[in-house]
Coordinates of C-alpha atoms in Angstrom, one line a residue:
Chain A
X1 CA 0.0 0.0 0.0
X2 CA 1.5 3.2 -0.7
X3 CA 2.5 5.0 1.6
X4 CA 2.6 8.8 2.6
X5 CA 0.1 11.5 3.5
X6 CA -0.4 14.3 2.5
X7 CA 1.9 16.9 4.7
X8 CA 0.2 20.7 5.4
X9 CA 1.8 22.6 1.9
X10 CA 0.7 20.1 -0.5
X11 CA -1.1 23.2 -2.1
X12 CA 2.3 25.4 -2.2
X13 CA 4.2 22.5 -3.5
X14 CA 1.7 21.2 -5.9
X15 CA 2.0 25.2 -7.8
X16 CA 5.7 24.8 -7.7
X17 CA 6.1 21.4 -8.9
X18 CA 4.5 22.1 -12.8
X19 CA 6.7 18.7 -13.7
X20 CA 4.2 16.7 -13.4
X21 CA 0.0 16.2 -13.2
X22 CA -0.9 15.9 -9.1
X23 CA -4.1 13.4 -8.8
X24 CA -5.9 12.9 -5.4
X25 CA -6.5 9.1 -4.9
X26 CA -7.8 7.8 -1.3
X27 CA -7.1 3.9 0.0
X28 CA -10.0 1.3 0.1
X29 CA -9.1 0.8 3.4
X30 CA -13.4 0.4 4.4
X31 CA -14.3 -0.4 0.8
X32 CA -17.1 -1.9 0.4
X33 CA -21.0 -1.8 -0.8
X34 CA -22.8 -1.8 2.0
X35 CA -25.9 0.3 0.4
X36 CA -27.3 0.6 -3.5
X37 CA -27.4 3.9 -4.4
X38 CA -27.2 3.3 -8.3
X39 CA -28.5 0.5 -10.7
X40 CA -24.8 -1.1 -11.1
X41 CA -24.6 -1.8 -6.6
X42 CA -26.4 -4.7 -6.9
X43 CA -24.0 -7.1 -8.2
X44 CA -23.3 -9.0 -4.6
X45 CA -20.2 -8.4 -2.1
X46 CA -17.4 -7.5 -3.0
X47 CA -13.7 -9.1 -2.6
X48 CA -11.8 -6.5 -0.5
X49 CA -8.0 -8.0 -0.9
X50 CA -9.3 -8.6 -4.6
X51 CA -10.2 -4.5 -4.3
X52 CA -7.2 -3.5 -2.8
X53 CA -5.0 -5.0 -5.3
X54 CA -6.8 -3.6 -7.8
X55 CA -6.6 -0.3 -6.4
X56 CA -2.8 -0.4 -6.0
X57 CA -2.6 -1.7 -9.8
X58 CA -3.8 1.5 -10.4
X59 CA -2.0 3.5 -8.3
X60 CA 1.1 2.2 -9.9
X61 CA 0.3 2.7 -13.7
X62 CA -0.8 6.4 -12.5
X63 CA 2.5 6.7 -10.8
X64 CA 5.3 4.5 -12.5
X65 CA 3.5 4.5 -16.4
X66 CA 2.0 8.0 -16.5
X67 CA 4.7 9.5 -14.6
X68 CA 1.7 11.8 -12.3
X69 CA 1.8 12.3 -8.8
X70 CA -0.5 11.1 -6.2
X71 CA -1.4 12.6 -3.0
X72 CA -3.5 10.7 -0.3
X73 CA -6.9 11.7 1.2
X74 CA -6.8 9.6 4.4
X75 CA -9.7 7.2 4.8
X76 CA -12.5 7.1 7.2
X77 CA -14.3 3.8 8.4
X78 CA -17.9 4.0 7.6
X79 CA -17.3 5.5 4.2
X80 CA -16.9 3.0 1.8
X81 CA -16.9 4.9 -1.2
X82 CA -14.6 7.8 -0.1
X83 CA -12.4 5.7 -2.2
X84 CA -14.3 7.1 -5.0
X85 CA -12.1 10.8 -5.2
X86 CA -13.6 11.9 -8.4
X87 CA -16.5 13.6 -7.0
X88 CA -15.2 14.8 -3.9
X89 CA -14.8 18.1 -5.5
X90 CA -14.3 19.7 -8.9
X91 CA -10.7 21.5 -8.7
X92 CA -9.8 24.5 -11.4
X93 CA -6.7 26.5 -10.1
X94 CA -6.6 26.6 -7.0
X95 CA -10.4 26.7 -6.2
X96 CA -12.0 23.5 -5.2
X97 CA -15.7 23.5 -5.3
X98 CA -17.1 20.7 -2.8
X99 CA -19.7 18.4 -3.2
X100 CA -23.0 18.2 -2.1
X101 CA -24.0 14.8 -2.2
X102 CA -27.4 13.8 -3.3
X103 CA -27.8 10.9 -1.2
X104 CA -27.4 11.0 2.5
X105 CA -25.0 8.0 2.7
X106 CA -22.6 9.9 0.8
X107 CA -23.5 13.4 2.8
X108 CA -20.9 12.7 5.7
X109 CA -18.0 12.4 3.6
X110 CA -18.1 16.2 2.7
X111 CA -16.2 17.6 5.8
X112 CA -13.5 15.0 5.3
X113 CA -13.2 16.3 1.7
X114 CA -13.3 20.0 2.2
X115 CA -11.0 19.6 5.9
X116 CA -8.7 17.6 3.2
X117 CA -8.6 21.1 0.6
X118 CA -8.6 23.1 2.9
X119 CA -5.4 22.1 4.8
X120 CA -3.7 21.8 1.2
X121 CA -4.1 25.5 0.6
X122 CA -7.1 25.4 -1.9
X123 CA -9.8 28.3 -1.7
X124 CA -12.9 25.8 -1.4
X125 CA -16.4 26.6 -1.8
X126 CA -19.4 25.0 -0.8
X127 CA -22.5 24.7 -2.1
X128 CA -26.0 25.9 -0.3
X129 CA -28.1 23.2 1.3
X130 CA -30.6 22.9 -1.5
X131 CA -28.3 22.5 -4.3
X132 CA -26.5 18.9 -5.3
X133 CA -23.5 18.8 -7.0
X134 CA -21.5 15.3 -7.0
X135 CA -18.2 17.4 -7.9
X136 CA -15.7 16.4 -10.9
X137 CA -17.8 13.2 -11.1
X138 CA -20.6 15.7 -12.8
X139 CA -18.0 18.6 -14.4
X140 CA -15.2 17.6 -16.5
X141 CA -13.1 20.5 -18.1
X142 CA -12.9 20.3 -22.4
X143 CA -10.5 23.5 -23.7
X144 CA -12.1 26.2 -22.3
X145 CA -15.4 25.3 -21.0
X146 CA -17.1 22.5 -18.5
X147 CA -19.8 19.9 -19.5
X148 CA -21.3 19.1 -16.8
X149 CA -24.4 16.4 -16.0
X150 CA -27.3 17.2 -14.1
X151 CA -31.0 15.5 -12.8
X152 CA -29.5 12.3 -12.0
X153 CA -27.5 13.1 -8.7
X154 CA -26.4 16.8 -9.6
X155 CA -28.9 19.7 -9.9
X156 CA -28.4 22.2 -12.8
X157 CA -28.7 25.3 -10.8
X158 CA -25.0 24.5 -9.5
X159 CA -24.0 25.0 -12.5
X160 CA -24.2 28.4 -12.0
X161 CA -22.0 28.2 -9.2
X162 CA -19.0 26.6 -11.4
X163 CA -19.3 29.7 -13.5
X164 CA -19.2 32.1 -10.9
X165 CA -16.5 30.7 -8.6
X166 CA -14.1 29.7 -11.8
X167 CA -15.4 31.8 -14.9
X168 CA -15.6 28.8 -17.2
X169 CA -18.5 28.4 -19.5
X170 CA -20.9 25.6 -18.5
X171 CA -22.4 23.5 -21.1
X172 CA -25.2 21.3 -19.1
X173 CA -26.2 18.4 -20.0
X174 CA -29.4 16.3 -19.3
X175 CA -28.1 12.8 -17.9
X176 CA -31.3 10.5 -19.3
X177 CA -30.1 6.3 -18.8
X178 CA -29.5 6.0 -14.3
X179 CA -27.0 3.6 -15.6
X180 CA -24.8 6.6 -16.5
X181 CA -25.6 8.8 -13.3
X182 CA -22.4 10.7 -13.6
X183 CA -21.2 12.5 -16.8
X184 CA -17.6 11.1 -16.0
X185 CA -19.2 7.6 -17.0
X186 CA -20.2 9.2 -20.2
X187 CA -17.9 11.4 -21.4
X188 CA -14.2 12.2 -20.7
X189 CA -12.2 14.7 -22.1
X190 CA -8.6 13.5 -23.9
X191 CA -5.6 15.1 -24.3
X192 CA -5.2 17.0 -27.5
X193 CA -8.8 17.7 -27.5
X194 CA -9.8 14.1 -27.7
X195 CA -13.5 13.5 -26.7
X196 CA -14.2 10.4 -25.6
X197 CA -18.5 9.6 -25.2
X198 CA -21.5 7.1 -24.8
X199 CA -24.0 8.9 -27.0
X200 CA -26.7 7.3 -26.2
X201 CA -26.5 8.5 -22.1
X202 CA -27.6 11.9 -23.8
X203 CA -31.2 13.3 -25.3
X204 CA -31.0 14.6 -29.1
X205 CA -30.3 18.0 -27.4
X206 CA -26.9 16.8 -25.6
X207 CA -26.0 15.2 -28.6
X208 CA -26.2 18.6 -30.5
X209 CA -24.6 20.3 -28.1
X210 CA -21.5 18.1 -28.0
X211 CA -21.7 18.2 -32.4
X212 CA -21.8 21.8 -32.1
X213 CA -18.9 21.9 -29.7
X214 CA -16.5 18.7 -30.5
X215 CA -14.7 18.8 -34.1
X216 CA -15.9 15.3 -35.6
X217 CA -12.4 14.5 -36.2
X218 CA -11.8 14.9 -32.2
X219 CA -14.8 12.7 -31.3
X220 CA -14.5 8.9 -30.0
X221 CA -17.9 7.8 -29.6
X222 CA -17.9 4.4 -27.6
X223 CA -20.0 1.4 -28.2
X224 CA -23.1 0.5 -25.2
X225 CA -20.9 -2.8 -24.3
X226 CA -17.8 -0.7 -24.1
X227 CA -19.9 2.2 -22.0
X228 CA -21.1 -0.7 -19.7
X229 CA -17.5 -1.8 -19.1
X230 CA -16.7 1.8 -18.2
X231 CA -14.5 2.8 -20.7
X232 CA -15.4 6.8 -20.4
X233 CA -14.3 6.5 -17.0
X234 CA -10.6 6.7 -18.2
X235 CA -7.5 8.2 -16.3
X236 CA -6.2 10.4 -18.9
X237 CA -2.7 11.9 -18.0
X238 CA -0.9 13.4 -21.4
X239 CA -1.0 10.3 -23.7
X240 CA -1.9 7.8 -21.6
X241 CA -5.0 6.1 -20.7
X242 CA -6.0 4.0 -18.0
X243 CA -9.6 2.5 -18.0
X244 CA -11.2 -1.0 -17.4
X245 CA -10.0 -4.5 -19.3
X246 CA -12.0 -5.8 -21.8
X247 CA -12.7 -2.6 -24.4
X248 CA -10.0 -4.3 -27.0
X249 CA -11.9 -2.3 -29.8
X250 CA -11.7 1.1 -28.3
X251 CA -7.7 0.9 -27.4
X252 CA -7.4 0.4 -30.8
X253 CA -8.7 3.1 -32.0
X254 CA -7.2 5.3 -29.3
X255 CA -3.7 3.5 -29.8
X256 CA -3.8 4.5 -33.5
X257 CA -4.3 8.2 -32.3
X258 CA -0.8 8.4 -30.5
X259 CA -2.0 7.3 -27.2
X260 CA -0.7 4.2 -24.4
X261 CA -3.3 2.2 -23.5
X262 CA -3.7 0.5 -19.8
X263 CA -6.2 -1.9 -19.4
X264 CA -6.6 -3.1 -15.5
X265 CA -9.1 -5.4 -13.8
X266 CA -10.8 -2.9 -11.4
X267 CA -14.1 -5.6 -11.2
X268 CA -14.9 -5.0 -7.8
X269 CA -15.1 -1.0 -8.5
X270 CA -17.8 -1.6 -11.2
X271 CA -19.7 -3.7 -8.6
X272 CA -19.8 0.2 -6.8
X273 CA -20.6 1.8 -10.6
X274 CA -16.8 3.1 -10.4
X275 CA -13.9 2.7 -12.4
X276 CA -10.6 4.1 -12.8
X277 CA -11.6 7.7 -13.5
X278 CA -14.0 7.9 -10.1
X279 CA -10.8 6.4 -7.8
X280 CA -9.3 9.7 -9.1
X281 CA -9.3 13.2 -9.1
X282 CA -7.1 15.8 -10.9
X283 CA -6.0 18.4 -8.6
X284 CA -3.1 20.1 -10.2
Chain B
X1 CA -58.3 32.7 -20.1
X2 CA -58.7 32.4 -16.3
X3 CA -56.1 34.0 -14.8
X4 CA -55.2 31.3 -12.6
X5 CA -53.9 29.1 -15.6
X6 CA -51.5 31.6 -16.1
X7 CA -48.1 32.0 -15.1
X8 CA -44.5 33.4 -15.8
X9 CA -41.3 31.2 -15.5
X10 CA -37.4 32.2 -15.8
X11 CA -34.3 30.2 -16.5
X12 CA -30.7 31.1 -16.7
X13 CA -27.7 29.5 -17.2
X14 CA -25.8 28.9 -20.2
X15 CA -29.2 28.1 -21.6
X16 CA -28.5 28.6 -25.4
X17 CA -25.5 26.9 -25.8
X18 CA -27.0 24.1 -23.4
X19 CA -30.2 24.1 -25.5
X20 CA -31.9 24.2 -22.3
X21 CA -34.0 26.7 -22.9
X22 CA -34.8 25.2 -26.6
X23 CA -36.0 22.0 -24.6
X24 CA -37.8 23.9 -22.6
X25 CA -39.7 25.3 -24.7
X26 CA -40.3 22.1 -26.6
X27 CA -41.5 20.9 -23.1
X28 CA -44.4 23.5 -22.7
X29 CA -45.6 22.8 -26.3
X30 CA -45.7 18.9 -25.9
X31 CA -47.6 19.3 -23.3
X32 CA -50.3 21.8 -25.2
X33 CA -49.7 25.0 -23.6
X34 CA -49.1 28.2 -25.4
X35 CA -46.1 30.3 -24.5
X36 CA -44.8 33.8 -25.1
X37 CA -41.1 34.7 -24.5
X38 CA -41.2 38.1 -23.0
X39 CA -37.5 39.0 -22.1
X40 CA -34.5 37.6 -23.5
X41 CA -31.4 38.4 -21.7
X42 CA -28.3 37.0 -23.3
X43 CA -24.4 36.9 -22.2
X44 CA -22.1 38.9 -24.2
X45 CA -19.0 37.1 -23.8
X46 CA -18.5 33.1 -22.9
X47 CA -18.9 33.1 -19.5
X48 CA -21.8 35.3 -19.0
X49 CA -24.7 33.5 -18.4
X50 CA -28.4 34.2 -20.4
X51 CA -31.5 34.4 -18.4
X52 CA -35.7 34.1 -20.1
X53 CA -38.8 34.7 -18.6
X54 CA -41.6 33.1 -20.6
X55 CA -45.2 33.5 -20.0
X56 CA -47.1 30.1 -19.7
X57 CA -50.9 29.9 -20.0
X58 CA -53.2 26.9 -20.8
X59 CA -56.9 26.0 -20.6
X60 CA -56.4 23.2 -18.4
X61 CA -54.9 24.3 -14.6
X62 CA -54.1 20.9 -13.6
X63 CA -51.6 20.0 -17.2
X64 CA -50.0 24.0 -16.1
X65 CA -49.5 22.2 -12.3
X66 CA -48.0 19.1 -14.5
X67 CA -45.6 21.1 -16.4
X68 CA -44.3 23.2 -13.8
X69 CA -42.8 19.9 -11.6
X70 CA -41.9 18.9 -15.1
X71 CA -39.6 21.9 -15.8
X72 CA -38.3 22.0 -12.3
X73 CA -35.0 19.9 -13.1
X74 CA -34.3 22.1 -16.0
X75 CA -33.8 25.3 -13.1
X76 CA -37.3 27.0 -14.2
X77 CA -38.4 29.3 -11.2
X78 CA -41.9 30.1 -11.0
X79 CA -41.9 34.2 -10.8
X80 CA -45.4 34.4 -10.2
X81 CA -45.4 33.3 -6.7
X82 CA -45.7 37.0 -5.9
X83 CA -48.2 38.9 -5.1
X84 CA -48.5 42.7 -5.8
X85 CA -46.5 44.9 -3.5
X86 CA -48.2 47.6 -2.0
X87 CA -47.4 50.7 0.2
X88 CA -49.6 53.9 1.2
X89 CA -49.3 57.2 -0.1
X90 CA -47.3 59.9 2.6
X91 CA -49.9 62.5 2.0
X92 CA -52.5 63.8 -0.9
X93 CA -51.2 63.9 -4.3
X94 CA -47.5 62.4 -3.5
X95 CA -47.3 58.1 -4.2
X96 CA -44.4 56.2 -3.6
X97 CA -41.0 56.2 -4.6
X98 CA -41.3 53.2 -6.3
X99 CA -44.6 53.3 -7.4
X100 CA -45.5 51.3 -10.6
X101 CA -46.6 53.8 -13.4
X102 CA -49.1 52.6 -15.4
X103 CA -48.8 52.4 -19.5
X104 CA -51.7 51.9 -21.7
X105 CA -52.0 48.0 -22.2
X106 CA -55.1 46.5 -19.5
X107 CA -53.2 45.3 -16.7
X108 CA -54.0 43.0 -13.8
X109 CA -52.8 42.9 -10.7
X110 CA -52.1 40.1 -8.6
X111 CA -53.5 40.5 -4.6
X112 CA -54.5 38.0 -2.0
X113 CA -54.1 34.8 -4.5
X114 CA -56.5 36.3 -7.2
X115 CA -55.8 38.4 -10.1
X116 CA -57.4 41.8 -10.2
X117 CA -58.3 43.4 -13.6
X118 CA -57.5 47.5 -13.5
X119 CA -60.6 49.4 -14.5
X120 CA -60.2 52.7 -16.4
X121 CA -57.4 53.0 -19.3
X122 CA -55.0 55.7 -19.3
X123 CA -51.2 56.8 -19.6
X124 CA -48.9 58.1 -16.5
X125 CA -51.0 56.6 -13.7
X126 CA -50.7 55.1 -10.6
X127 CA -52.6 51.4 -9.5
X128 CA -54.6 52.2 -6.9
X129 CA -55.8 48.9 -4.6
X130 CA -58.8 48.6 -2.4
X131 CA -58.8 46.3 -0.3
X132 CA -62.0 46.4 1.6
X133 CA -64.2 45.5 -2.1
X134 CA -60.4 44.0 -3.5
X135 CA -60.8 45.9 -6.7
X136 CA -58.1 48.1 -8.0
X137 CA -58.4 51.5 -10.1
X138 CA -55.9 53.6 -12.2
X139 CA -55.3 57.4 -10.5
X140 CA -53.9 60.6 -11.6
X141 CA -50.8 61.3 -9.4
X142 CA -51.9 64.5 -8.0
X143 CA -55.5 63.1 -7.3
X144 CA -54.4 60.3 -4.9
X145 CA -54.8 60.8 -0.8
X146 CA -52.9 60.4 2.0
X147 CA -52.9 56.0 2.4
X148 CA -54.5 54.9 -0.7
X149 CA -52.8 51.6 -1.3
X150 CA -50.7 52.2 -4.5
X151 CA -48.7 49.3 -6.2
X152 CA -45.0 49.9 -6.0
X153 CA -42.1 47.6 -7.7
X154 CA -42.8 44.9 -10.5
X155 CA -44.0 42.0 -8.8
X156 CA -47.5 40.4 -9.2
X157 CA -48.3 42.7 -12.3
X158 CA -49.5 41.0 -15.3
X159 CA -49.9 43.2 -18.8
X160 CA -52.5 42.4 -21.3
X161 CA -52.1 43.7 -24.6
X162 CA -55.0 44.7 -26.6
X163 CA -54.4 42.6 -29.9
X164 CA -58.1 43.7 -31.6
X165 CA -61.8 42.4 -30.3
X166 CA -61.3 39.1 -32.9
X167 CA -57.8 38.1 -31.0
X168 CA -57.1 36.6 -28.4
X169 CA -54.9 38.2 -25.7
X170 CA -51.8 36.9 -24.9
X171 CA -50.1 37.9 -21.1
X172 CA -46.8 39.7 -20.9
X173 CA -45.2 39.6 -18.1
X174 CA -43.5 42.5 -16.4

């Protein structure tokens, strides 16, 4: 298990180290499913050693393959999917806005998240009691602007609040299959403007907006078996991707593009409705 | 058109590149209602947001009820949730600061959960609301007296334009 924690100038070391990408990762220490909040939690119990080797699979390709950095968020017994970093909080600069989880099993892990940014010098926001926002697992960063999901865990009035605490556009877009209840299972943004996406998670008006957005040539459109294997949820750091085994088809395509390919067995993750994308989050 | 089937609704956001507002409106027309957009606001540069209010009106109050909770996802507000605001005059022939002056187009006025047609036409008056008979009249400035009820502010005011005795009106909101 990897080892160190984060130490009180994370923040102040992160600006000065530009070397390299920074990713927040948190160890499945109390992994587990031990409620459903999503269609995919319903797949039985899952193998914690089998978890924990999976997660440090992926620790190392993020580390010793992509050449990023990762810093710890320490984890708390009693929340199981902590481990699940992505939508902790979505992080432009050195603002991190924190989530407001829609369900109340996930509710108690926003101190943890925000005591975490806080100490690492980050100016963090919060969002008011009434409005959910389920953090960079709803708002992933394309160019210039954010697409972000709402009506499945996130409400689009937040949306609002990315805009005025970062000044980024916000494209929002209508989540429609509760397969796909986060727009990081959908979509993810690729380095050199690569566009990686399940179209059919999105109504003929999110479709438009991403053909109205996303050069055709820049578009990977994924197939409904590669979608259900997770493939959108892909680590990208420069040219390499890291998603879930079995989308042979896809790293194909994105090999012939100029990127490395990882393919790891991160099964017990999918039994949550994560993958390697959601045990991650790009903080610098 | 009963006046209770009426209402107005805003959005904002990025709702033209999002095509939020265009599914939106596609929304109120599935579902049979008519529509008027009444004030467009739209952000100059990428990262200002636009904001609409639309005026909603059907037949039927219960599909209006429908819709609403329908939109609701989409970060439609209901605007009409307010009722006129009122305040009294300081003293014969002065109204208040913010009093609403009154154009030509028949107006109503919304008080106490019911809308209140304006009797008399006119330019450069005042609303004047009584509550006792809950009827409200249009009033030279200089004629009002010391506590008449006048309606200040924009809220609860609904504008009906006069389209001709063969069409039928269609609300603007204010």
């Amino acid at each position: 298990m990897p080892n160190p924690l984060p130490d009180s100038c994370v923040m102040k070391s992160l600006l000065q180290d530009k070397s390299k990408p920074h990713i927040l990762m948190s160890p499945p220490d109390y992994f587990t499913v031990a409620y459903a909040i999503n269609p995919w939690m319903t797949q039985g119990a899952v193998d914690v050693d089998l978890a924990k080797k999976q997660w440090e699979n992926l620790y190392h390709a993020i580390t010793q393959k992509a050449g990023a950095q990762v810093h710890l968020m320490p984890p708390v017994d009693g929340l199981p999917d902590l481990v699940f970093t992505a939508n902790a909080a979505f992080v432009y600069k050195d603002t991190a806005i924190i989530a407001h989880y829609k369900y109340p099993e996930r509710q108690p892990e926003e101190p943890f998240c925000e005591k975490w940014f806080n100490e690492n010098g980050y100016r963090t926001v919060t969002m008011p009691e009434d409005l959910f926002f389920e953090g960079a697992g709803d708002a992933l960063i394309w160019k210039d602007r954010v697409f972000a999901g709402y009506k499945t865990r996130t409400d689009i009035l937040s949306h609002h609040i990315i805009t005025k605490e970062t000044g980024l556009p916000v494209l929002s877009m209508e989540l429609i299959d509760s397969r796909f209840y986060h727009i990081d299972v959908c979509i993810c943004p690729l380095y050199n403007d690569y566009f990686l996406y399940y179209p059919e998670a999105f109504d003929e008006y999110g479709k438009r907006v991403i053909e109205a957005n996303i050069p055709v040539e820049k578009r990977i459109p994924v197939t409904a078996e590669e979608a259900s294997r997770f493939a959108c949820n892909t680590v990208n750091i420069n040219n390499t991707v890291i998603f879930n085994q079995g989308s042979h088809r896809l790293a194909g395509v994105l090999e012939e593009k100029g990127f490395q390919v990882i393919q790891l067995d991160l099964s017990e993750y999918l039994k949550s409705g994560g993958s390697a994308k959601c045990l991650t989050l790009r903080i610098a | 058109m009963p006046s209770s089937n009426f209402t107005i609704i805003e959005l904002s956001g990025h709702i033209i590149d999002s095509l939020t507002l265009a599914k939106v409106i596609d929304k109120i027309q599935a579902a049979g209602c008519e529509y008027q957009i009444n004030d467009l606001q739209i952000g100059q540069k990428k990262n200002d947001i636009s904001t609409a209010q639309i005026s909603v009106w059907t037949e039927d109050q219960p599909l209006l009820t429908t819709l609403l909770e329908e939109l609701k996802p989409y970060g439609v507000k209901t605007l009409m949730d307010h009722a006129v605001d009122l305040e009294p005059c300081p003293k014969d022939g002065v109204v208040p600061e913010n009093a609403y002056i009154r154009l030509n187009p028949p107006t109503e006025i919304l008080y106490q959960d019911q809308w209140l047609p304006v009797e008399r036409q006119g330019i450069d008056l005042v609303i004047v609301l009584d509550p006792k008979t809950k009827s409200a009249h249009l009033q030279k400035t200089k004629e009002v007296k010391q506590g008449n009820l006048v309606v200040v502010g924009d809220n609860g005011i609904k504008i009906l334009p006069t389209l001709g005795e063969n069409v039928h009106a269609q609300p603007v909101a204010r």
